[in-house]
Short mmCIF file of C-alpha atoms in Angstrom, two decimals:
data_model
loop_
_atom_site.label_atom_id
_atom_site.label_comp_id
_atom_site.label_asym_id
_atom_site.label_seq_id
_atom_site.Cartn_x
_atom_site.Cartn_y
_atom_site.Cartn_z
CA UNK A 1330 27.20 18.47 2.27
CA UNK A 1331 25.11 22.64 1.92
CA UNK A 1332 24.79 24.72 -0.36
CA UNK A 1333 26.12 23.69 -3.65
CA UNK A 1334 26.75 20.89 -6.04
CA UNK A 1335 29.18 17.46 -5.21
CA UNK A 1336 31.81 17.26 -6.91
CA UNK A 1337 32.36 14.37 -8.46
CA UNK A 1338 35.41 12.61 -5.88
CA UNK A 1339 33.22 14.18 -3.48
CA UNK A 1340 30.07 12.37 -4.40
CA UNK A 1341 32.24 9.00 -4.92
CA UNK A 1342 34.21 9.52 -1.70
CA UNK A 1343 30.89 10.10 0.89
CA UNK A 1344 29.23 7.41 -1.18
CA UNK A 1345 32.20 4.61 -0.75
CA UNK A 1346 32.43 6.04 3.11
CA UNK A 1347 28.46 5.55 3.60
CA UNK A 1348 28.33 2.28 1.77
CA UNK A 1349 31.00 0.33 1.70
CA UNK A 1350 32.17 1.00 -1.64
CA UNK A 1351 30.44 3.76 -4.45
CA UNK A 1352 30.01 -0.17 -6.44
CA UNK A 1353 27.36 -1.18 -3.74
CA UNK A 1354 25.28 1.87 -4.31
CA UNK A 1355 22.89 2.80 -7.11
CA UNK A 1356 21.65 6.37 -7.01
CA UNK A 1357 22.37 8.91 -4.59
CA UNK A 1358 20.96 12.66 -4.27
CA UNK A 1359 23.64 14.90 -6.23
CA UNK A 1360 22.13 17.89 -5.71
CA UNK A 1361 18.95 19.69 -3.90
CA UNK A 1362 17.69 22.92 -6.23
CA UNK A 1363 14.97 25.07 -4.92
CA UNK A 1364 16.04 28.58 -6.42
CA UNK A 1365 13.67 27.83 -9.35
CA UNK A 1366 10.33 29.46 -8.31
CA UNK A 1367 7.17 27.29 -9.00
CA UNK A 1368 5.12 28.14 -12.07
CA UNK A 1369 1.74 27.14 -12.23
CA UNK A 1370 1.88 27.32 -16.05
CA UNK A 1371 4.83 25.93 -17.04
CA UNK A 1372 5.34 22.28 -15.33
CA UNK A 1373 8.23 21.72 -15.12
CA UNK A 1374 9.93 25.15 -13.98
CA UNK A 1375 9.75 24.61 -10.18
CA UNK A 1376 12.30 22.88 -7.50
CA UNK A 1377 14.27 19.90 -8.38
CA UNK A 1378 16.67 17.24 -6.94
CA UNK A 1379 19.27 15.39 -9.20
CA UNK A 1380 20.00 12.45 -9.21
CA UNK A 1381 23.24 10.23 -9.98
CA UNK A 1382 23.46 6.67 -11.09
CA UNK A 1383 26.45 5.32 -9.62
CA UNK A 1384 27.54 2.70 -12.10
CA UNK A 1385 27.07 5.02 -15.08
CA UNK A 1386 29.05 6.91 -13.50
CA UNK A 1387 31.90 4.66 -12.88
CA UNK A 1388 31.55 3.85 -16.88
CA UNK A 1389 31.95 7.33 -17.57
CA UNK A 1390 34.80 8.03 -15.38
CA UNK A 1391 36.80 4.53 -16.47
CA UNK A 1392 36.09 5.46 -20.54
CA UNK A 1393 37.83 8.53 -19.94
CA UNK A 1394 34.92 10.88 -20.71
CA UNK A 1395 35.14 14.83 -20.63
CA UNK A 1396 32.96 16.95 -18.94
CA UNK A 1397 30.56 18.37 -22.04
CA UNK A 1398 31.10 15.06 -24.38
CA UNK A 1399 27.92 14.01 -26.43
CA UNK A 1400 26.24 11.18 -24.49
CA UNK A 1401 26.93 7.94 -25.77
CA UNK A 1402 26.79 4.15 -24.84
CA UNK A 1403 30.80 5.29 -24.06
CA UNK A 1404 29.82 8.19 -22.59
CA UNK A 1405 26.36 7.62 -20.94
CA UNK A 1406 24.37 10.56 -19.13
CA UNK A 1407 24.37 9.86 -15.69
CA UNK A 1408 22.79 12.96 -13.97
CA UNK A 1409 19.34 13.23 -14.18
CA UNK A 1410 16.77 15.88 -12.82
CA UNK A 1411 13.61 15.18 -10.98
CA UNK A 1412 11.41 17.67 -10.30
CA UNK A 1413 8.82 18.29 -6.51
CA UNK A 1414 5.87 16.81 -7.04
CA UNK A 1415 2.88 18.83 -8.35
CA UNK A 1416 -0.45 17.62 -9.51
CA UNK A 1417 -1.75 19.61 -12.20
CA UNK A 1418 -5.32 19.03 -10.50
CA UNK A 1419 -4.68 20.51 -7.97
CA UNK A 1420 -1.72 23.34 -8.35
CA UNK A 1421 -2.10 25.11 -5.01
CA UNK A 1422 -1.29 21.54 -3.26
CA UNK A 1423 1.72 21.10 -1.65
CA UNK A 1424 4.10 18.26 -3.17
CA UNK A 1425 3.44 16.20 0.84
CA UNK A 1426 0.15 16.96 0.22
CA UNK A 1427 0.13 15.13 -3.52
CA UNK A 1428 1.85 12.15 -2.27
CA UNK A 1429 0.12 11.78 0.61
CA UNK A 1430 -3.43 11.21 -1.77
CA UNK A 1431 -1.61 8.97 -3.96
CA UNK A 1432 -0.69 6.78 -1.11
CA UNK A 1433 -4.25 7.21 -0.13
CA UNK A 1434 -5.83 5.86 -3.49
CA UNK A 1435 -3.70 3.05 -2.98
CA UNK A 1436 -4.94 1.95 0.21
CA UNK A 1437 -8.39 3.05 -0.78
CA UNK A 1438 -8.11 0.86 -4.22
CA UNK A 1439 -6.23 -2.64 -2.14
CA UNK A 1440 -9.04 -2.60 0.44
CA UNK A 1441 -11.60 -1.63 -2.33
CA UNK A 1442 -10.50 -5.01 -3.97
CA UNK A 1443 -10.64 -7.33 -0.80
CA UNK A 1444 -13.95 -6.02 0.11
CA UNK A 1445 -15.51 -6.19 -3.40
CA UNK A 1446 -13.45 -9.85 -3.77
CA UNK A 1447 -14.91 -11.08 -0.44
CA UNK A 1448 -18.76 -10.29 -0.49
CA UNK A 1449 -18.93 -10.93 -4.09
CA UNK A 1450 -17.59 -14.68 -3.15
CA UNK A 1451 -20.08 -14.79 -0.27
CA UNK A 1452 -22.83 -13.57 -2.07
CA UNK A 1453 -22.54 -16.43 -4.95
CA UNK A 1454 -21.66 -18.83 -2.11
CA UNK A 1455 -24.89 -17.84 -0.17
CA UNK A 1456 -27.12 -17.77 -3.77
CA UNK A 1457 -30.18 -20.33 -3.00
CA UNK A 1458 -32.97 -18.74 -1.83
CA UNK A 1459 -33.61 -21.46 0.64
CA UNK A 1460 -32.35 -19.61 3.59
CA UNK A 1461 -32.51 -15.83 2.64
CA UNK A 1462 -36.47 -16.62 2.89
CA UNK A 1463 -36.72 -17.66 6.17
CA UNK A 1464 -33.60 -15.47 7.72
CA UNK A 1465 -34.47 -11.92 6.68
CA UNK A 1466 -32.48 -10.67 9.81
CA UNK A 1467 -28.71 -11.47 8.18
CA UNK A 1468 -26.76 -8.95 7.29
CA UNK A 1469 -27.60 -8.78 3.46
CA UNK A 1470 -24.53 -9.42 2.03
CA UNK A 1471 -24.84 -12.70 3.66
CA UNK A 1472 -27.65 -13.52 1.60
CA UNK A 1473 -28.85 -13.57 -1.91
CA UNK A 1474 -31.76 -10.88 -1.58
CA UNK A 1475 -28.95 -8.15 -0.92
CA UNK A 1476 -28.45 -7.77 -4.09
CA UNK A 1477 -32.15 -8.34 -5.67
CA UNK A 1478 -33.91 -4.73 -6.21
CA UNK A 1479 -37.22 -4.68 -4.88
CA UNK A 1480 -35.80 -7.33 -2.01
CA UNK A 1481 -33.20 -6.16 0.73
CA UNK A 1482 -35.14 -3.87 2.57
CA UNK A 1483 -34.99 -6.53 5.52
CA UNK A 1484 -31.03 -6.20 4.40
CA UNK A 1485 -30.61 -2.84 4.64
CA UNK A 1486 -32.52 -2.45 8.21
CA UNK A 1487 -30.14 -5.57 9.41
CA UNK A 1488 -26.86 -3.69 7.90
CA UNK A 1489 -28.04 -0.25 9.48
CA UNK A 1490 -28.38 -1.38 13.02
CA UNK A 1491 -25.41 -3.77 12.80
CA UNK A 1492 -23.38 -0.15 12.15
CA UNK A 1493 -24.79 1.60 14.81
CA UNK A 1494 -23.94 -1.33 16.86
CA UNK A 1495 -20.11 -1.64 15.86
CA UNK A 1496 -20.11 2.59 15.92
CA UNK A 1497 -21.27 3.52 13.16
CA UNK A 1498 -18.45 3.21 10.89
CA UNK A 1499 -18.70 4.79 7.60
CA UNK A 1500 -17.99 2.72 4.16
CA UNK A 1501 -14.27 2.42 2.58
CA UNK A 1502 -13.51 6.21 1.24
CA UNK A 1503 -10.33 7.75 -0.02
CA UNK A 1504 -8.69 10.10 1.96
CA UNK A 1505 -4.72 10.71 2.20
CA UNK A 1506 -2.44 8.54 4.09
CA UNK A 1507 -1.12 9.67 7.47
CA UNK A 1508 2.47 11.02 6.42
CA UNK A 1509 4.96 8.19 8.45
CA UNK A 1510 8.71 8.36 7.96
CA UNK A 1511 10.51 5.45 6.48
CA UNK A 1512 14.13 5.13 8.02
CA UNK A 1513 15.27 1.54 6.38
CA UNK A 1514 17.91 -0.59 7.41
CA UNK A 1515 21.23 -0.57 5.59
CA UNK A 1516 20.70 3.19 4.39
CA UNK A 1517 23.37 4.57 6.64
CA UNK A 1518 27.05 4.01 7.03
CA UNK A 1519 28.03 0.82 8.53
CA UNK A 1520 29.83 2.28 11.08
CA UNK A 1521 27.02 4.96 12.52
CA UNK A 1522 26.69 3.93 15.64
CA UNK A 1523 22.64 4.04 16.04
CA UNK A 1524 21.59 6.38 18.97
CA UNK A 1525 19.32 3.98 21.36
CA UNK A 1526 16.25 6.55 21.35
CA UNK A 1527 16.41 5.88 17.61
CA UNK A 1528 15.10 2.90 15.09
CA UNK A 1529 15.36 1.78 11.61
CA UNK A 1530 11.70 0.33 10.00
CA UNK A 1531 9.77 0.87 7.36
CA UNK A 1532 6.58 2.42 8.65
CA UNK A 1533 2.99 0.25 7.96
CA UNK A 1534 1.43 1.75 4.62
CA UNK A 1535 -1.40 -0.99 4.30
CA UNK A 1536 -5.12 -0.87 5.69
CA UNK A 1537 -6.86 -2.00 8.82
CA UNK A 1538 -9.09 -5.24 8.17
CA UNK A 1539 -11.69 -5.24 10.92
CA UNK A 1540 -13.91 -8.14 11.21
CA UNK A 1541 -17.22 -6.75 9.93
CA UNK A 1542 -20.10 -8.87 9.40
CA UNK A 1543 -21.50 -5.97 6.86
CA UNK A 1544 -19.38 -4.80 3.55
CA UNK A 1545 -18.23 -1.50 3.42
CA UNK A 1546 -18.42 -1.18 -0.25
CA UNK A 1547 -21.86 -0.26 -1.56
CA UNK A 1548 -23.95 -3.13 -3.57
CA UNK A 1549 -23.04 -1.34 -6.81
CA UNK A 1550 -19.75 -2.68 -5.96
CA UNK A 1551 -20.38 -6.35 -6.20
CA UNK A 1552 -23.59 -6.84 -7.35
CA UNK A 1553 -23.52 -6.46 -10.91
CA UNK A 1554 -24.29 -10.21 -12.18
CA UNK A 1555 -25.95 -11.24 -9.01
CA UNK A 1556 -29.17 -9.59 -8.89
CA UNK A 1557 -31.44 -12.76 -9.45
CA UNK A 1558 -30.92 -15.78 -6.51
CA UNK A 1559 -31.48 -19.63 -7.35
CA UNK A 1560 -34.86 -21.11 -6.76
CA UNK A 1561 -34.89 -23.71 -4.38
CA UNK A 1562 -33.38 -26.40 -3.61
CA UNK A 1563 -29.51 -25.52 -2.92
CA UNK A 1564 -27.69 -27.83 -4.61
CA UNK A 1565 -25.37 -28.36 -1.53
CA UNK A 1566 -27.93 -29.74 0.27
CA UNK A 1567 -28.31 -32.94 -1.84
CA UNK A 1568 -30.72 -34.29 0.49
CA UNK A 1569 -33.76 -31.95 0.90
CA UNK A 1570 -36.35 -31.25 3.74
CA UNK A 1571 -34.21 -33.68 5.85
CA UNK A 1572 -31.44 -31.65 6.61
CA UNK A 1573 -32.72 -29.14 9.35
CA UNK A 1574 -34.67 -31.59 11.46
CA UNK A 1575 -32.53 -31.38 14.82
CA UNK A 1576 -32.35 -34.82 17.20
CA UNK A 1577 -33.89 -32.91 19.73
CA UNK A 1578 -37.19 -32.16 17.77
CA UNK A 1579 -40.85 -33.51 18.59
CA UNK A 1580 -40.98 -34.20 14.68
CA UNK A 1581 -38.93 -35.82 12.29
CA UNK A 1582 -35.21 -36.65 12.22
CA UNK A 1583 -32.09 -35.00 12.90
CA UNK A 1584 -28.35 -35.52 12.41
CA UNK A 1585 -25.83 -36.40 15.45
CA UNK A 1586 -24.16 -33.39 14.51
CA UNK A 1587 -27.11 -31.42 14.23
CA UNK A 1588 -27.45 -28.16 13.99
CA UNK A 1589 -24.62 -29.17 10.90
CA UNK A 1590 -26.77 -30.34 7.87
CA UNK A 1591 -26.91 -34.47 7.67
CA UNK A 1592 -25.15 -34.18 4.47
CA UNK A 1593 -23.73 -31.63 3.07
CA UNK A 1594 -21.79 -31.34 -0.54
CA UNK A 1595 -18.17 -29.72 -0.03
CA UNK A 1596 -17.51 -29.63 -3.27
CA UNK A 1597 -20.40 -27.77 -4.83
CA UNK A 1598 -19.10 -25.15 -2.22
CA UNK A 1599 -15.69 -24.82 -3.24
CA UNK A 1600 -16.43 -24.53 -6.99
CA UNK A 1601 -18.79 -21.58 -6.03
CA UNK A 1602 -15.54 -20.45 -3.86
CA UNK A 1603 -13.12 -20.53 -7.01
CA UNK A 1604 -15.29 -19.55 -9.78
CA UNK A 1605 -16.14 -16.33 -7.73
CA UNK A 1606 -12.95 -15.51 -6.91
CA UNK A 1607 -11.51 -16.38 -10.08
CA UNK A 1608 -14.00 -13.66 -11.36
CA UNK A 1609 -13.23 -11.05 -8.71
CA UNK A 1610 -9.56 -11.47 -9.63
CA UNK A 1611 -10.03 -11.27 -13.48
CA UNK A 1612 -12.43 -8.01 -12.73
CA UNK A 1613 -11.72 -6.35 -9.61
CA UNK A 1614 -7.71 -6.71 -9.55
CA UNK A 1615 -7.72 -5.39 -13.02
CA UNK A 1616 -9.43 -2.45 -12.15
CA UNK A 1617 -7.44 -2.19 -8.64
CA UNK A 1618 -4.12 -2.09 -11.08
CA UNK A 1619 -5.80 0.39 -13.48
CA UNK A 1620 -6.78 2.72 -10.98
CA UNK A 1621 -3.62 2.96 -9.44
CA UNK A 1622 -1.58 3.23 -12.92
CA UNK A 1623 -3.59 5.86 -13.73
CA UNK A 1624 -3.10 7.89 -10.03
CA UNK A 1625 0.92 7.42 -10.77
CA UNK A 1626 0.48 8.73 -14.16
CA UNK A 1627 -1.37 11.53 -13.09
CA UNK A 1628 -0.15 12.80 -9.80
CA UNK A 1629 3.95 11.81 -10.52
CA UNK A 1630 4.50 13.60 -13.52
CA UNK A 1631 8.33 13.85 -14.16
CA UNK A 1632 9.02 11.43 -11.55
CA UNK A 1633 12.28 9.51 -11.96
CA UNK A 1634 11.46 5.75 -12.51
CA UNK A 1635 14.05 3.37 -11.56
CA UNK A 1636 13.63 0.40 -13.07
CA UNK A 1637 9.76 1.14 -12.34
CA UNK A 1638 6.91 -0.95 -11.96
CA UNK A 1639 7.63 -3.10 -14.55
CA UNK A 1640 11.00 -4.64 -14.06
CA UNK A 1641 10.75 -6.92 -11.27
CA UNK A 1642 13.66 -8.63 -9.20
CA UNK A 1643 12.94 -11.09 -6.24
CA UNK A 1644 9.09 -10.17 -4.92
CA UNK A 1645 9.05 -6.49 -5.72
CA UNK A 1646 8.97 -4.04 -8.82
CA UNK A 1647 11.63 -0.91 -9.38
CA UNK A 1648 10.52 2.24 -7.50
CA UNK A 1649 8.94 5.38 -9.02
CA UNK A 1650 10.44 8.30 -6.65
CA UNK A 1651 10.23 12.15 -6.73
CA UNK A 1652 11.12 14.92 -3.86
CA UNK A 1653 8.49 16.61 -1.91
CA UNK A 1654 8.49 19.35 0.58
CA UNK A 1655 5.56 20.59 2.87
CA UNK A 1656 4.21 24.49 4.29
CA UNK A 1657 5.33 24.16 7.55
CA UNK A 1658 8.74 24.51 8.72
CA UNK A 1659 10.21 21.29 10.34
CA UNK A 1660 11.96 23.19 12.87
CA UNK A 1661 10.40 21.94 16.03
CA UNK A 1662 11.04 18.27 14.77
CA UNK A 1663 15.11 18.75 14.02
CA UNK A 1664 15.52 20.25 17.78
CA UNK A 1665 13.39 17.10 18.93
CA UNK A 1666 15.86 15.03 16.95
CA UNK A 1667 18.49 16.52 18.34
CA UNK A 1668 17.11 15.46 21.80
CA UNK A 1669 15.99 12.09 20.72
CA UNK A 1670 19.66 11.46 19.35
CA UNK A 1671 21.62 13.72 22.61
CA UNK A 1672 23.43 15.04 19.91
CA UNK A 1673 22.20 19.15 20.79
CA UNK A 1674 24.53 20.37 18.22
CA UNK A 1675 23.00 19.00 15.58
CA UNK A 1676 20.39 21.62 15.54
CA UNK A 1677 23.28 24.26 14.66
CA UNK A 1678 25.05 22.27 12.18
CA UNK A 1679 21.64 22.30 10.04
CA UNK A 1680 21.63 26.15 10.09
CA UNK A 1681 23.72 27.18 7.26
CA UNK A 1682 26.28 29.74 7.39
CA UNK A 1683 26.44 30.88 11.06
CA UNK A 1684 29.15 30.67 13.27
CA UNK A 1685 27.57 28.26 15.26
CA UNK A 1686 26.88 25.65 12.41
CA UNK A 1687 30.23 26.27 10.89
CA UNK A 1688 32.11 25.70 14.41
CA UNK A 1689 30.19 22.20 14.72
CA UNK A 1690 30.95 21.54 10.78
CA UNK A 1691 34.89 21.90 11.51
CA UNK A 1692 35.21 19.86 14.82
CA UNK A 1693 32.69 17.37 13.15
CA UNK A 1694 35.54 16.96 10.64
CA UNK A 1695 38.21 16.91 12.63
CA UNK A 1696 37.18 14.34 14.93
CA UNK A 1697 35.69 11.88 12.07
CA UNK A 1698 32.43 12.49 12.82
CA UNK A 1699 31.00 14.44 9.52
CA UNK A 1700 29.41 11.23 8.40
CA UNK A 1701 27.66 10.49 11.52
CA UNK A 1702 26.15 14.01 11.66
CA UNK A 1703 25.03 13.67 8.31
CA UNK A 1704 23.53 10.19 8.97
CA UNK A 1705 21.41 11.73 11.30
CA UNK A 1706 19.41 13.31 9.19
CA UNK A 1707 17.96 10.06 7.83
CA UNK A 1708 15.56 10.86 10.87
CA UNK A 1709 14.75 14.40 9.49
CA UNK A 1710 11.33 14.86 8.66
CA UNK A 1711 9.44 16.96 5.81
CA UNK A 1712 9.84 21.06 6.01
CA UNK A 1713 9.67 23.37 3.82
CA UNK A 1714 11.34 23.69 0.62
CA UNK A 1715 13.51 26.63 2.35
CA UNK A 1716 14.25 23.60 4.98
CA UNK A 1717 14.96 20.77 2.30
CA UNK A 1718 17.38 23.59 1.27
CA UNK A 1719 19.31 24.97 4.21
CA UNK A 1720 19.61 21.27 5.41
CA UNK A 1721 20.56 19.41 2.69
CA UNK A 1722 18.54 16.55 2.83
CA UNK A 1723 15.26 15.55 1.02
CA UNK A 1724 12.31 13.19 1.83
CA UNK A 1725 10.96 11.25 -1.18
CA UNK A 1726 7.75 9.25 -1.70
CA UNK A 1727 8.39 6.36 -3.33
CA UNK A 1728 6.17 3.89 -4.62
CA UNK A 1729 7.22 0.26 -5.70
CA UNK A 1730 5.13 -3.47 -6.06
CA UNK A 1731 5.25 -5.72 -3.99
CA UNK A 1732 4.20 -9.66 -3.73
CA UNK A 1733 2.51 -9.44 -0.20
CA UNK A 1734 0.89 -12.36 1.55
CA UNK A 1735 -2.24 -10.50 3.22
CA UNK A 1736 -4.69 -12.81 5.24
CA UNK A 1737 -8.10 -11.78 5.53
CA UNK A 1738 -9.34 -13.59 8.56
CA UNK A 1739 -13.04 -12.28 8.27
CA UNK A 1740 -14.76 -15.47 7.80
CA UNK A 1741 -16.22 -16.73 5.28
CA UNK A 1742 -19.64 -18.67 5.64
CA UNK A 1743 -22.10 -20.56 4.42
CA UNK A 1744 -25.35 -19.84 5.72
CA UNK A 1745 -27.56 -22.93 6.37
CA UNK A 1746 -30.33 -23.29 8.49
CA UNK A 1747 -31.76 -26.20 11.06
CA UNK A 1748 -35.58 -25.96 12.18
CA UNK A 1749 -36.13 -26.30 16.25
CA UNK A 1750 -39.88 -27.45 16.55
CA UNK A 1751 -41.81 -27.29 19.63
CA UNK A 1752 -45.52 -28.43 19.78
CA UNK A 1753 -46.18 -24.60 19.04
CA UNK A 1754 -44.33 -24.99 15.72
CA UNK A 1755 -40.87 -24.73 13.96
CA UNK A 1756 -38.49 -21.74 14.14
CA UNK A 1757 -36.00 -21.34 11.53
CA UNK A 1758 -32.18 -21.04 13.24
CA UNK A 1759 -29.36 -19.82 11.30
CA UNK A 1760 -25.79 -22.23 10.98
CA UNK A 1761 -22.76 -20.39 9.67
CA UNK A 1762 -20.56 -22.98 8.46
CA UNK A 1763 -17.12 -21.93 7.83
CA UNK A 1764 -16.18 -22.81 4.45
CA UNK A 1765 -12.17 -23.78 3.40
CA UNK A 1766 -9.66 -21.33 3.32
CA UNK A 1767 -8.84 -20.07 0.08
CA UNK A 1768 -5.49 -18.10 -1.39
CA UNK A 1769 -5.88 -15.61 -4.04
CA UNK A 1770 -3.21 -15.84 -6.73
CA UNK A 1771 -3.05 -13.67 -9.99
CA UNK A 1772 -2.86 -17.05 -11.61
CA UNK A 1773 -6.37 -18.14 -10.16
CA UNK A 1774 -7.97 -19.00 -6.80
CA UNK A 1775 -7.07 -21.69 -4.83
CA UNK A 1776 -9.86 -23.22 -2.27
CA UNK A 1777 -8.61 -25.63 -0.06
CA UNK A 1778 -9.53 -29.33 -0.45
CA UNK A 1779 -10.38 -30.19 3.51
CA UNK A 1780 -14.12 -29.79 4.68
CA UNK A 1781 -14.31 -26.98 6.42
CA UNK A 1782 -11.63 -24.40 7.84
CA UNK A 1783 -10.99 -20.98 9.07
CA UNK A 1784 -12.93 -19.43 6.00
CA UNK A 1785 -9.76 -17.09 5.83
CA UNK A 1786 -9.00 -15.34 1.97
CA UNK A 1787 -5.35 -15.05 1.80
CA UNK A 1788 -4.16 -12.69 -0.97
CA UNK A 1789 -0.99 -12.98 -2.40
CA UNK A 1790 -0.71 -10.44 -5.32
CA UNK A 1791 1.53 -7.61 -6.20
CA UNK A 1792 0.20 -4.50 -4.05
CA UNK A 1793 0.91 -0.81 -4.67
CA UNK A 1794 3.25 0.12 -1.71
CA UNK A 1795 4.86 3.42 -0.71
CA UNK A 1796 7.38 4.85 2.10
CA UNK A 1797 8.68 8.68 2.55
CA UNK A 1798 12.63 8.48 3.24
CA UNK A 1799 15.15 11.24 3.67
CA UNK A 1800 18.29 11.02 1.86
CA UNK A 1801 20.83 13.27 2.21
CA UNK A 1802 22.89 14.87 -0.52
CA UNK A 1803 25.24 12.79 -1.39
CA UNK A 1804 23.87 9.56 0.46
CA UNK A 1805 22.45 6.35 -1.50
CA UNK A 1806 18.75 6.77 -2.18
CA UNK A 1807 17.09 3.55 -0.59
CA UNK A 1808 15.72 0.74 -2.63
CA UNK A 1809 17.05 1.07 -6.06
CA UNK A 1810 18.72 -1.76 -8.11
CA UNK A 1811 19.24 -1.77 -11.94
CA UNK A 1812 19.32 1.82 -14.01
CA UNK A 1813 16.59 4.76 -14.51
CA UNK A 1814 14.28 3.81 -17.00
CA UNK A 1815 12.40 7.60 -17.67
CA UNK A 1816 15.26 9.69 -17.46
CA UNK A 1817 14.25 13.40 -17.36
CA UNK A 1818 17.15 15.38 -18.65
#
């Protein structure tokens, strides 16, 4: 399967062997061409792959079209060129590095959106100055003074101390995503006997959500419009002055549920959460989508939009993809894969035009195990352009949108305060009250009607996903449905 373009009959035969019939597949890699030297002055003059739409190819064959015929609805173009990634703003980067940069942008923008939303809701929830003036040691994001210029010094000190106790973590920044090869289940020949030491699976491309009591985005990310707190009393307390006294106090009267307030306006806090959350979706989520689309448009110029972000089927969109290669040969990875798969001849098989390679190919063809050797390439990690051409397999960086359910378990709290009194005076005691659980979705935020809860926020929004997959020449590309939208001829 290496060393040149496969014939049309060979393509259909291999696709049929691999997926139970060509009609079951959508697109395959038909050719890896690395003979075009990268040229930083002429963007399109670089290495590429050819991709065939099998359904269009079937129509072309069924209509009896001839090679060289003018493309038409009857005789459609079925093969398309897709260049290796090249970031025009960083021409010296390998295509693998470009894809890692893009994955990092997607991770950063999603985590930034989540944090901005969470802390904006927290700020609007705790917008009364009543507790804040008495509790200066609380992290500033749970207090309205955290956004008030000139009055957040105590909060800054508190958050610095909290970060030190947590190991001094930095704020969220955009860093390249770690490369991790995914091997989707069902991407290989159904008769392929998977070695016990190998496994299928899509690598996690998300971000961790540690339970920290402070924001990891700057105040400028969520404070605009929240600079001035509300004045006394807090409307969530319908009986101000009587709700803070404990039943153990020498003075005053407290409730049986001390330190919880005697009365609490849950409708008010639900309204605050819903309004703040809806505003965040309207503003912050739009910025998230715009920034991701801008990064894709910049760093994936010339990529294949196979139905793309705009076409949806079920809970996910179509795929945008492009081939990638790195600067480091993958020879060690090849040997490791051959050992893991207990197929020592695999390393020789990938070495083109050597007696050992020819012997392995002939033996595999004679025993009917050629497709099994090709299937192992699904676990072949990225190498150089030369590795890609020699081994007849290419790593593709894929991105799509998917409607996910992501639960942010960091508790959303309302900071009330009780008053603990003795003969020597009274001390304000913070009372973190867990809020109703909230679901964030594109049409608006839903706040549970029950009083209290776990204070979780569940994000059910389309998220930009990404993965790297290895595709041998003549084999199906995972995740494709429909037809190309943007076709680079």
